[in-house]
Tab-separated table of C-alpha atoms in Angstrom:
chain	number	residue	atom	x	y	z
A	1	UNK	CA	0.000	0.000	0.000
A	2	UNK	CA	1.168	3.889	-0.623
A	3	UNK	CA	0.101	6.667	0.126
A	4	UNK	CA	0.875	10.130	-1.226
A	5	UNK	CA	-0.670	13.400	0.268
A	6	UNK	CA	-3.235	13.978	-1.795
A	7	UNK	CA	-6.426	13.887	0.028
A	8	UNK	CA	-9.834	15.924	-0.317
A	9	UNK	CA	-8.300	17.833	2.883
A	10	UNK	CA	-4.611	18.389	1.304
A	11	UNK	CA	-4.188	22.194	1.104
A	12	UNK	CA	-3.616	24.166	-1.663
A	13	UNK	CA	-1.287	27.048	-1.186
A	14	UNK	CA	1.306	29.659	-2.864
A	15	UNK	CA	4.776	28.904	-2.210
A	16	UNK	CA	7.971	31.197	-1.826
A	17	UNK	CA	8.673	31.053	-5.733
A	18	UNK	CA	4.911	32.014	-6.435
A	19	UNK	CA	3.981	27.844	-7.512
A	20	UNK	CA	0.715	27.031	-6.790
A	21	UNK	CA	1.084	23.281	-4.754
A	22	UNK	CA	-1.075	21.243	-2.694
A	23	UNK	CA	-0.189	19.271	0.521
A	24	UNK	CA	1.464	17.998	2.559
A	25	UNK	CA	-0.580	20.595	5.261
A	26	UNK	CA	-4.289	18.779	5.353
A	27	UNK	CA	-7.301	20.566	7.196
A	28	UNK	CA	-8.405	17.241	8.423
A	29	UNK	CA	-11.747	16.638	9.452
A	30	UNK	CA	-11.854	19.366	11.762
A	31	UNK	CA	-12.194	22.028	10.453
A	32	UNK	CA	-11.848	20.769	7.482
A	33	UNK	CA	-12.281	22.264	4.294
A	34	UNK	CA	-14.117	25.681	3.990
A	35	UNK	CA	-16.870	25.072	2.533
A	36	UNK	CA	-17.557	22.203	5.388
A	37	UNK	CA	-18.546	25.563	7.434
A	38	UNK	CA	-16.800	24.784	10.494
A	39	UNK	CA	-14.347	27.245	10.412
A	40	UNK	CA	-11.586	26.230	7.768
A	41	UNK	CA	-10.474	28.975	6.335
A	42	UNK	CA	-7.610	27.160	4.060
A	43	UNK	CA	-8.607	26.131	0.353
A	44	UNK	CA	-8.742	22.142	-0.326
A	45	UNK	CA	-8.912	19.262	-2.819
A	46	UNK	CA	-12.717	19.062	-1.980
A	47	UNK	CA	-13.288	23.053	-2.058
A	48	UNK	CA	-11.724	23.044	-5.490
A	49	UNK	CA	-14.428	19.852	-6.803
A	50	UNK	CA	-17.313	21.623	-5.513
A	51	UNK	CA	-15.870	24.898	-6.821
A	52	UNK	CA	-15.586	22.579	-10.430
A	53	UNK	CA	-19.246	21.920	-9.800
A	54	UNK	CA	-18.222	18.265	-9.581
A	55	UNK	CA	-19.931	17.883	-6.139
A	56	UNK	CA	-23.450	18.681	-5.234
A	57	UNK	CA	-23.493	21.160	-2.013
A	58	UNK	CA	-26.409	20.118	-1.164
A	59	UNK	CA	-26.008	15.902	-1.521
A	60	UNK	CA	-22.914	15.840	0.491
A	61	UNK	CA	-23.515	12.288	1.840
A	62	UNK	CA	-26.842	11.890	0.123
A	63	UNK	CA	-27.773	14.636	1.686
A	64	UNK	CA	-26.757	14.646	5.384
A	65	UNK	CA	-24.813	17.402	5.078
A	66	UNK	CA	-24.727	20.975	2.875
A	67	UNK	CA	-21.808	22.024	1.618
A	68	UNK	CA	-21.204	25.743	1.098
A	69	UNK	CA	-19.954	27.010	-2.540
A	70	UNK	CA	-19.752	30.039	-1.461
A	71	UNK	CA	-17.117	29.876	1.398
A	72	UNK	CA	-14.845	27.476	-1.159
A	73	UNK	CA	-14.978	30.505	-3.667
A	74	UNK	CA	-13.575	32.809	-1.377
A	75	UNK	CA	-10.804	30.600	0.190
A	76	UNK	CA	-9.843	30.006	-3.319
A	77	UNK	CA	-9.951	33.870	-4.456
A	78	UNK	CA	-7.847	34.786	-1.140
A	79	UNK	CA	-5.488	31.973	-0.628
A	80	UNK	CA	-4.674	31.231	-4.564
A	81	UNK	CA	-6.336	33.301	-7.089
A	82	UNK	CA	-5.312	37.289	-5.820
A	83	UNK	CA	-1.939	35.602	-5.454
A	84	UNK	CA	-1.437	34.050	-9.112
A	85	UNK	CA	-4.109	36.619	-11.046
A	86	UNK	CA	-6.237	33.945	-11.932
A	87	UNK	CA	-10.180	33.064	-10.974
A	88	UNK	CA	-11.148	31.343	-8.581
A	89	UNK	CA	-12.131	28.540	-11.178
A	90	UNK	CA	-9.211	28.819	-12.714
A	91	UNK	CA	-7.384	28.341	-9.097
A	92	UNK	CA	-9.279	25.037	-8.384
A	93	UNK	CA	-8.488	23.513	-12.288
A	94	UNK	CA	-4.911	24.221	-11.130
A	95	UNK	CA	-4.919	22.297	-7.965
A	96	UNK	CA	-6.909	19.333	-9.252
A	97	UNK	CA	-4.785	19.135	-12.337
A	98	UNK	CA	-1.380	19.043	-9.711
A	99	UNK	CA	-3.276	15.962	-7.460
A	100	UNK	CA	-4.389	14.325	-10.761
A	101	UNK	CA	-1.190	14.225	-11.754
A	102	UNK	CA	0.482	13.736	-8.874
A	103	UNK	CA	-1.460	10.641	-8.098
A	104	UNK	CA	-0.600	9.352	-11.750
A	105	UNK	CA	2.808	9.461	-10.983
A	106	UNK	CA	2.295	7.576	-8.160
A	107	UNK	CA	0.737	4.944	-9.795
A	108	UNK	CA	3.150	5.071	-12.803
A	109	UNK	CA	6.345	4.558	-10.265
A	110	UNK	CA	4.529	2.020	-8.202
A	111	UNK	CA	4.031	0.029	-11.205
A	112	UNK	CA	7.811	0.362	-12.808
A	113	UNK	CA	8.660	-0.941	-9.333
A	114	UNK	CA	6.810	-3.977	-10.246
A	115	UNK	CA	7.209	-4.064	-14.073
A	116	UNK	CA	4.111	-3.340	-15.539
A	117	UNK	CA	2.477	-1.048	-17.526
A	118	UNK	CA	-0.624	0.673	-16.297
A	119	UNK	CA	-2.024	0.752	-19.766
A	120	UNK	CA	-2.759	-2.797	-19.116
A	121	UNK	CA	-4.974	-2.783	-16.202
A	122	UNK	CA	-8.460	-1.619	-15.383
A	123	UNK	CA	-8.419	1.721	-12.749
A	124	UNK	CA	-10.404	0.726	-9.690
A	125	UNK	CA	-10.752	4.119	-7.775
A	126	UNK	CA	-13.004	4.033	-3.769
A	127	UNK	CA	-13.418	6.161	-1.349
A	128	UNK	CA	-15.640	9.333	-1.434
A	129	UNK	CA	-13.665	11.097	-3.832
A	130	UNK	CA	-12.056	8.500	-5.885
A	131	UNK	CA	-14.253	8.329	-9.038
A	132	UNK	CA	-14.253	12.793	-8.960
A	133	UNK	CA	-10.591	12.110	-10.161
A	134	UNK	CA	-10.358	8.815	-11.404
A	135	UNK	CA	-10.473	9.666	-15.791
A	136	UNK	CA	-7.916	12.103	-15.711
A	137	UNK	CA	-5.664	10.288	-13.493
A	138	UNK	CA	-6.821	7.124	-16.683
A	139	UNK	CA	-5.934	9.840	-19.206
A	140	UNK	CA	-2.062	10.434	-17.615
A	141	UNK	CA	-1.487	6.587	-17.361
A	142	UNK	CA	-3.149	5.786	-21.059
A	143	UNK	CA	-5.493	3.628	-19.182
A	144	UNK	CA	-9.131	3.123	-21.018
A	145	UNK	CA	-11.064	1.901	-18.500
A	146	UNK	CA	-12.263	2.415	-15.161
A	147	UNK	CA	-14.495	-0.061	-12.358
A	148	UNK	CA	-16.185	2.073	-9.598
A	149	UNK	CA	-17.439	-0.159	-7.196
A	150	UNK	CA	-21.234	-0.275	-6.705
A	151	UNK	CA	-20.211	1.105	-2.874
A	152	UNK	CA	-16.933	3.172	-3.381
A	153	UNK	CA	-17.157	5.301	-0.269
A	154	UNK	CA	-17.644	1.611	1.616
A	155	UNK	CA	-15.161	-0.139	-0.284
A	156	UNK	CA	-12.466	-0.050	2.183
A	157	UNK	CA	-14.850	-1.714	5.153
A	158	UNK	CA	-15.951	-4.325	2.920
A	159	UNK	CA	-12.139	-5.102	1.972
A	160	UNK	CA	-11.271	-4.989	5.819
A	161	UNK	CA	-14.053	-7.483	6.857
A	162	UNK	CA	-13.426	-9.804	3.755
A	163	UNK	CA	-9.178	-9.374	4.713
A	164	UNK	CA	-7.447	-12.685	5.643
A	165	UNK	CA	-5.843	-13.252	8.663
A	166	UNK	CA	-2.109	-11.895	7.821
A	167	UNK	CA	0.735	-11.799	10.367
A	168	UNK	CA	4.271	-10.984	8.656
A	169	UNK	CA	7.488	-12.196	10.025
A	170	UNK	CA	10.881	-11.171	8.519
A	171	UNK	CA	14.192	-12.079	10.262
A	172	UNK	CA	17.530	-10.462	8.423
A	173	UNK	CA	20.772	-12.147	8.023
A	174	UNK	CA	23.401	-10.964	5.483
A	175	UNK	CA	25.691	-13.922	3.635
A	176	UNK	CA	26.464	-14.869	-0.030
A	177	UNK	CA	23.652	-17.004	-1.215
A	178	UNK	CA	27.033	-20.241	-2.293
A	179	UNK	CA	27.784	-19.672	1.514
A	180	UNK	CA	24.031	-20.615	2.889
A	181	UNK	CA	23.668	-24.099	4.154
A	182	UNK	CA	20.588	-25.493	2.959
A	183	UNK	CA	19.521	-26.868	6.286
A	184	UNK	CA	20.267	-23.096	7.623
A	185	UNK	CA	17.890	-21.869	5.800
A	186	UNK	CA	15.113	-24.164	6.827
A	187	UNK	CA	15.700	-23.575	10.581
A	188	UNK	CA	15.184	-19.902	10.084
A	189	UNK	CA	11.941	-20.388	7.775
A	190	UNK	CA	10.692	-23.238	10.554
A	191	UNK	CA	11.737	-21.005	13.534
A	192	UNK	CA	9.958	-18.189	12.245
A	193	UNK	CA	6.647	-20.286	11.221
A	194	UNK	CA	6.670	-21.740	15.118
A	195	UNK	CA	6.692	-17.982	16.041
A	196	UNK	CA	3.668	-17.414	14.012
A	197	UNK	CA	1.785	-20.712	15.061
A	198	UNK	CA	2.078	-19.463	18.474
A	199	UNK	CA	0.990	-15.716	18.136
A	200	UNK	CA	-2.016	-17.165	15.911
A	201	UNK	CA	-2.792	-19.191	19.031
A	202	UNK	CA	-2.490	-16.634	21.474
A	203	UNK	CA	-4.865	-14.438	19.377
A	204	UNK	CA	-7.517	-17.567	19.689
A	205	UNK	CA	-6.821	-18.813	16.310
A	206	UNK	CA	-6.227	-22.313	15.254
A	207	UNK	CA	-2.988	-22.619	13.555
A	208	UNK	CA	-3.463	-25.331	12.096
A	209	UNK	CA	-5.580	-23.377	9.574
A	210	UNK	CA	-2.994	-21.726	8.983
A	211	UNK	CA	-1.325	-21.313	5.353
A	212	UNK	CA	2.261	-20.517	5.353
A	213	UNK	CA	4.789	-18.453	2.333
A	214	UNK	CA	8.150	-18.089	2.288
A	215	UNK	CA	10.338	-15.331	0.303
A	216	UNK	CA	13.667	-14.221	0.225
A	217	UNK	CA	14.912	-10.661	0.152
A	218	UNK	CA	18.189	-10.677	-2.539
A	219	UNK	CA	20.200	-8.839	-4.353
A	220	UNK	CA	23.733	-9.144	-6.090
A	221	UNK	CA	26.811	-8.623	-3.877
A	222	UNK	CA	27.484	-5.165	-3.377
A	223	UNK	CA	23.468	-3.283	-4.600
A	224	UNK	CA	22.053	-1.247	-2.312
A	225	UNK	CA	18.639	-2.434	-3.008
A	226	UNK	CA	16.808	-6.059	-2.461
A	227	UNK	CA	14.255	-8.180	-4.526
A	228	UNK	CA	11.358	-10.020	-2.969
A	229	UNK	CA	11.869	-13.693	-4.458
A	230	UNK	CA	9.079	-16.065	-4.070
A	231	UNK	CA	9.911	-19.702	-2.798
A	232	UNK	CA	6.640	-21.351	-3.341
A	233	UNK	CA	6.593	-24.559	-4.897
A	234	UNK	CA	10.601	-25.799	-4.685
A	235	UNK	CA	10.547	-26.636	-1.273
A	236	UNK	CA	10.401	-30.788	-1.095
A	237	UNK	CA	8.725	-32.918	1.939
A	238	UNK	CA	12.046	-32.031	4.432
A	239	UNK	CA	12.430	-28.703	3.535
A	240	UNK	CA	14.693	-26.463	1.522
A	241	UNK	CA	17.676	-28.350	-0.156
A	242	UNK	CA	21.112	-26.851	-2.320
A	243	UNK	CA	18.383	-27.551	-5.117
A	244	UNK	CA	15.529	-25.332	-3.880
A	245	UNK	CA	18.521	-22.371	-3.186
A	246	UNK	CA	19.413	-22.962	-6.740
A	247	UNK	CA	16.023	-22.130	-8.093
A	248	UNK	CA	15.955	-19.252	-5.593
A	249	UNK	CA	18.915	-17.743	-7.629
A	250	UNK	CA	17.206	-18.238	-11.045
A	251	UNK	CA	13.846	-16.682	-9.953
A	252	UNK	CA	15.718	-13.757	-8.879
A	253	UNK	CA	17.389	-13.321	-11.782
A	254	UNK	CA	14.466	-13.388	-13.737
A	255	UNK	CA	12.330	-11.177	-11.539
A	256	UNK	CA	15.474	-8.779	-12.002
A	257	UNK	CA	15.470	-8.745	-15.265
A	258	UNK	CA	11.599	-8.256	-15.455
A	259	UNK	CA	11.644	-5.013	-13.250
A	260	UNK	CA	14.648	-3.685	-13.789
A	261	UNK	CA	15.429	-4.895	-17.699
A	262	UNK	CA	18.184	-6.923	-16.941
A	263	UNK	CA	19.899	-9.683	-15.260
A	264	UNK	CA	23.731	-9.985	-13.752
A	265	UNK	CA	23.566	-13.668	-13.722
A	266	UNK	CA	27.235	-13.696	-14.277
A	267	UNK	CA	27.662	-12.438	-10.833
A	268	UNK	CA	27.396	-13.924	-7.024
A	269	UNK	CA	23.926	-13.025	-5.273
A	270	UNK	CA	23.598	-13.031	-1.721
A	271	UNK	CA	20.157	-13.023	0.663
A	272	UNK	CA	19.496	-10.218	2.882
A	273	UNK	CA	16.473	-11.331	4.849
A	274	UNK	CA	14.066	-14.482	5.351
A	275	UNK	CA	10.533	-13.653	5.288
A	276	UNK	CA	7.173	-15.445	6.186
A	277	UNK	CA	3.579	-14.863	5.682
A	278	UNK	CA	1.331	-16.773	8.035
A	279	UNK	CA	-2.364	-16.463	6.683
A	280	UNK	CA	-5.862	-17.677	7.900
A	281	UNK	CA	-8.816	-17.407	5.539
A	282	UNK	CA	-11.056	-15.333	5.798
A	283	UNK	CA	-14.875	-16.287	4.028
A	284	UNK	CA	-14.799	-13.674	0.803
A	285	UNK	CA	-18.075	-11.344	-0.205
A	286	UNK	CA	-19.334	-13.190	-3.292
A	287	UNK	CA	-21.555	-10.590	-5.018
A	288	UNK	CA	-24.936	-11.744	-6.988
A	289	UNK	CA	-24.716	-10.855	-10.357
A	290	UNK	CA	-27.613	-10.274	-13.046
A	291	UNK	CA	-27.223	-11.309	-16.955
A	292	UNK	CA	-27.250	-8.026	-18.940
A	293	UNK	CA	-28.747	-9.138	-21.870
A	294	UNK	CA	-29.842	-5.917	-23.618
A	295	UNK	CA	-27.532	-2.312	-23.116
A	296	UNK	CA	-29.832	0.598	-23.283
A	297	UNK	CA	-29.489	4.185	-22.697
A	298	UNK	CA	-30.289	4.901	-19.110
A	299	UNK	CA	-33.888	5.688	-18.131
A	300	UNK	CA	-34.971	9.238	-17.713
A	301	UNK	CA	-35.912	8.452	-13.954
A	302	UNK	CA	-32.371	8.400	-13.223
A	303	UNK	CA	-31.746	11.806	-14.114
A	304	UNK	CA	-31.763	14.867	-11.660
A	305	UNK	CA	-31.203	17.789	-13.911
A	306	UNK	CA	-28.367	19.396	-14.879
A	307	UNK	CA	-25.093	21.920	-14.025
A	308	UNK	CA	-22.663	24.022	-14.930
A	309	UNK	CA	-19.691	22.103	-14.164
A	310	UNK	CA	-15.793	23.629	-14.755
A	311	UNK	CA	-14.032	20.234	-16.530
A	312	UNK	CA	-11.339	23.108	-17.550
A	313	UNK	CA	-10.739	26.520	-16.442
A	314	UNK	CA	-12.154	28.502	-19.659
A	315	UNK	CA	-15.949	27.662	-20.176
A	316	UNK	CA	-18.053	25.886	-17.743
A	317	UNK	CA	-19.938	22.631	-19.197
A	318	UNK	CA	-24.028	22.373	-18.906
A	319	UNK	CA	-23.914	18.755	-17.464
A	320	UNK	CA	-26.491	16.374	-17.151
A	321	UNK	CA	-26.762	14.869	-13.486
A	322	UNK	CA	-27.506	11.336	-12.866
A	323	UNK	CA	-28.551	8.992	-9.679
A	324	UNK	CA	-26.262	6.091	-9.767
A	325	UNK	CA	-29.178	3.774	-7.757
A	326	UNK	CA	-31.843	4.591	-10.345
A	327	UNK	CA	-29.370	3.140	-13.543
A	328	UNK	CA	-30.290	-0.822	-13.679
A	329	UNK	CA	-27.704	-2.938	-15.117
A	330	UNK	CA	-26.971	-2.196	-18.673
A	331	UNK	CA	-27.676	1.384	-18.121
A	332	UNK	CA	-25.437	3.157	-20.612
A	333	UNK	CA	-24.428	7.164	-21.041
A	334	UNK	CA	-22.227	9.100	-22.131
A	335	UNK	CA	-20.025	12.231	-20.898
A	336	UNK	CA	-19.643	14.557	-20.123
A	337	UNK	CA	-21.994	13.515	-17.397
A	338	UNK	CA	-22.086	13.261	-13.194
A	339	UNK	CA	-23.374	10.348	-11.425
A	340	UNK	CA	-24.402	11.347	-7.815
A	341	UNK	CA	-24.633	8.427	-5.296
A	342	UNK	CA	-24.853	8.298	-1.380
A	343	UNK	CA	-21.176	7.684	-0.528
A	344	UNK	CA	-19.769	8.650	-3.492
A	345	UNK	CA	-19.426	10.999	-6.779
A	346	UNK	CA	-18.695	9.754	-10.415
A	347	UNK	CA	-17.509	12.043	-12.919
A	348	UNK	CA	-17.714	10.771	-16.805
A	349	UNK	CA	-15.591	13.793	-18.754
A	350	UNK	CA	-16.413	14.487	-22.492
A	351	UNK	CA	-15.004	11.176	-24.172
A	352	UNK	CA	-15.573	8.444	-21.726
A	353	UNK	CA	-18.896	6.669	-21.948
A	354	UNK	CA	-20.600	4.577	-18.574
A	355	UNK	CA	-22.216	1.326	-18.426
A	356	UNK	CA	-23.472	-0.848	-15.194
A	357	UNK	CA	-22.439	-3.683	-15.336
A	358	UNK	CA	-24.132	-7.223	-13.836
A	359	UNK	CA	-22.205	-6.628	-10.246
A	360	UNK	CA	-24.111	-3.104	-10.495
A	361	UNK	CA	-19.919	-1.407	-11.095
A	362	UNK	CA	-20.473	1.736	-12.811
A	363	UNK	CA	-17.408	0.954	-16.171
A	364	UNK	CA	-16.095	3.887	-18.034
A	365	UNK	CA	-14.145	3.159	-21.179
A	366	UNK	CA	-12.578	6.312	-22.913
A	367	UNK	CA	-13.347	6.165	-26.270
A	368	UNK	CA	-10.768	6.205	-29.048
């Protein structure tokens, strides 16, 4: 998991070389951002969305509480816009445009870490705010399509009651991998599986349900970085052998060469830590789904009306509002559009059209 600060709280300000930038200083949740009312004078992410027109001030939470337009306005005029000579909507395109892309290139390194390309992957945003941001973070990546989860703003308490059991044990020990006896090896992966058995047991699990992984942290002698190298399936009946090490070596060499483009198999490796994963299961959430046999345009019920919503800073866009719990499955529309839920906001920009799917997920797919 990473994090970067780039929250609806994160707040924008002017720095000493007259940039506009946004975090790491967050308003929190008290006071929070201005246009919460309670005080926050300091413009945020979330005062620059409703300033967009992206948010509804008065379905914040479907409805629980109002938001107020007018106090975002003028903590955007006075903390950014008299400072830079711009609007105030021109002030809150800027500082969604620097989290949008900051929170690309978050997702851009995270992947080169782990060698793959964004482009290939479906965009899952959550949380309140995720799907406000979630197609022009797509556009940065070159991603096409998007799944917002039929319960975004719940999506991380679902996740944490559906989690596994995990308990993580690492235990470091620097040696050239030709100078680790096999049997070595095994008593540190068995002495630190014992240590999870017993914490499992302590907690008032049963261990025995327990599954358990082992990985080794390597590198080549003298890096200053380590690779996570799997040991799953090479470990026979009585543990690890000089065989098992030797497949160690040539699934680091090829997870190497995968994230970092090449491989120094020419040259002596050495293991920096052991590391085990102790895991009970957990029963999973196991949605109902409903065959979408026909797509049609969704119904007119769904809609709400329309407004004027800022998807740049030089023309505001008449924008047709939708509720996301009146669109049955194989609802389809296209942007620019909004589609206003309980717990959550979904914005479809000009070129991305929306379908629900059979799990009721909301898909965008930009179109080419």
């Amino acid at each position: 998991l990473t994090t970067i600060s780039a929250g609806g709280g994160s707040i924008a300000w002017v720095d000493g070389g007259g940039l506009l930038a946004v975090g790491p200083q967050s308003a929190g949740a008290d006071p929070g951002p201005a246009c919460y009312g309670n005080g926050g004078e300091s413009p945020t992410v979330t005062d620059a969305d409703i300033a967009c027109g992206f948010l509804n001030p008065d379905y914040f939470l479907g409805g629980a509480q109002s938001l107020n337009v007018d106090a975002s306005l003028n903590a955007l005029d006075e903390k950014v816009g008299k400072l830079l000579s711009m609007s105030a909507p021109e002030a809150a395109a800027g500082i969604r445009r620097i989290v949008d892309m900051r929170m690309a290139d978050e997702v851009r390194i995270f992947g080169a870490k782990r060698g793959v390309d964004p482009q290939e992957f479906t965009l899952l945003p959550f949380g309140g705010a995720g799907a406000v941001h979630a197609a022009p973070v797509a556009e940065e990546l070159g991603m096409s399509r998007i799944l917002v989860p039929r319960r975004p703003g719940a999506f991380s308490a679902l996740g944490l009651l559906c989690t596994d059991v995990v308990h993580d044990y690492i235990r470091s020990e620097l040696r050239p991998l030709d100078q680790v006896p096999p049997n070595h090896a095994e008593t540190i992966f068995q002495e630190l599986e014992d240590r999870g058995r017993i914490e499992l047991k302590n907690e008032g699990m049963d261990p025995t349900a327990a599954t358990f992984t082992r990985e080794l942290d390597m590198r080549y002698t003298g890096q200053g970085y380590e690779l996570r190298v799997p040991l799953d399936g090479i470990s026979g009946n009585k543990g690890l052998d000089a065989a098992a090490l030797v497949v160690a070596r040539d699934r680091f060499d090829g997870i190497h060469a995968r994230i970092h483009g090449h491989a120094a198999k020419e040259k002596p490796a050495e293991i920096v830590s052991y590391r085990v994963r102790a895991r009970i299961a957990v029963p999973k959430y196991e949605p109902a789904t409903e065959v979408v046999k026909t797509m049609a345009p969704a119904p007119h019920s769904a809609q709400k009306g329309t407004r004027l919503v800022w998807f740049t800073s030089d023309v505001p866009t008449e924008t047709t509002i939708w509720h996301r719990d009146d669109m049955p499955p194989g609802s389809t529309l296209s942007g620019p559009a909004i589609i206003e839920q309980l717990d959550s906001t979904t914005v479809v920009p000009d070129g991305w059209s929306s379908h629900v799917d059979g799990f009721m997920n909301l898909i965008l797919t930009r179109e080419v």
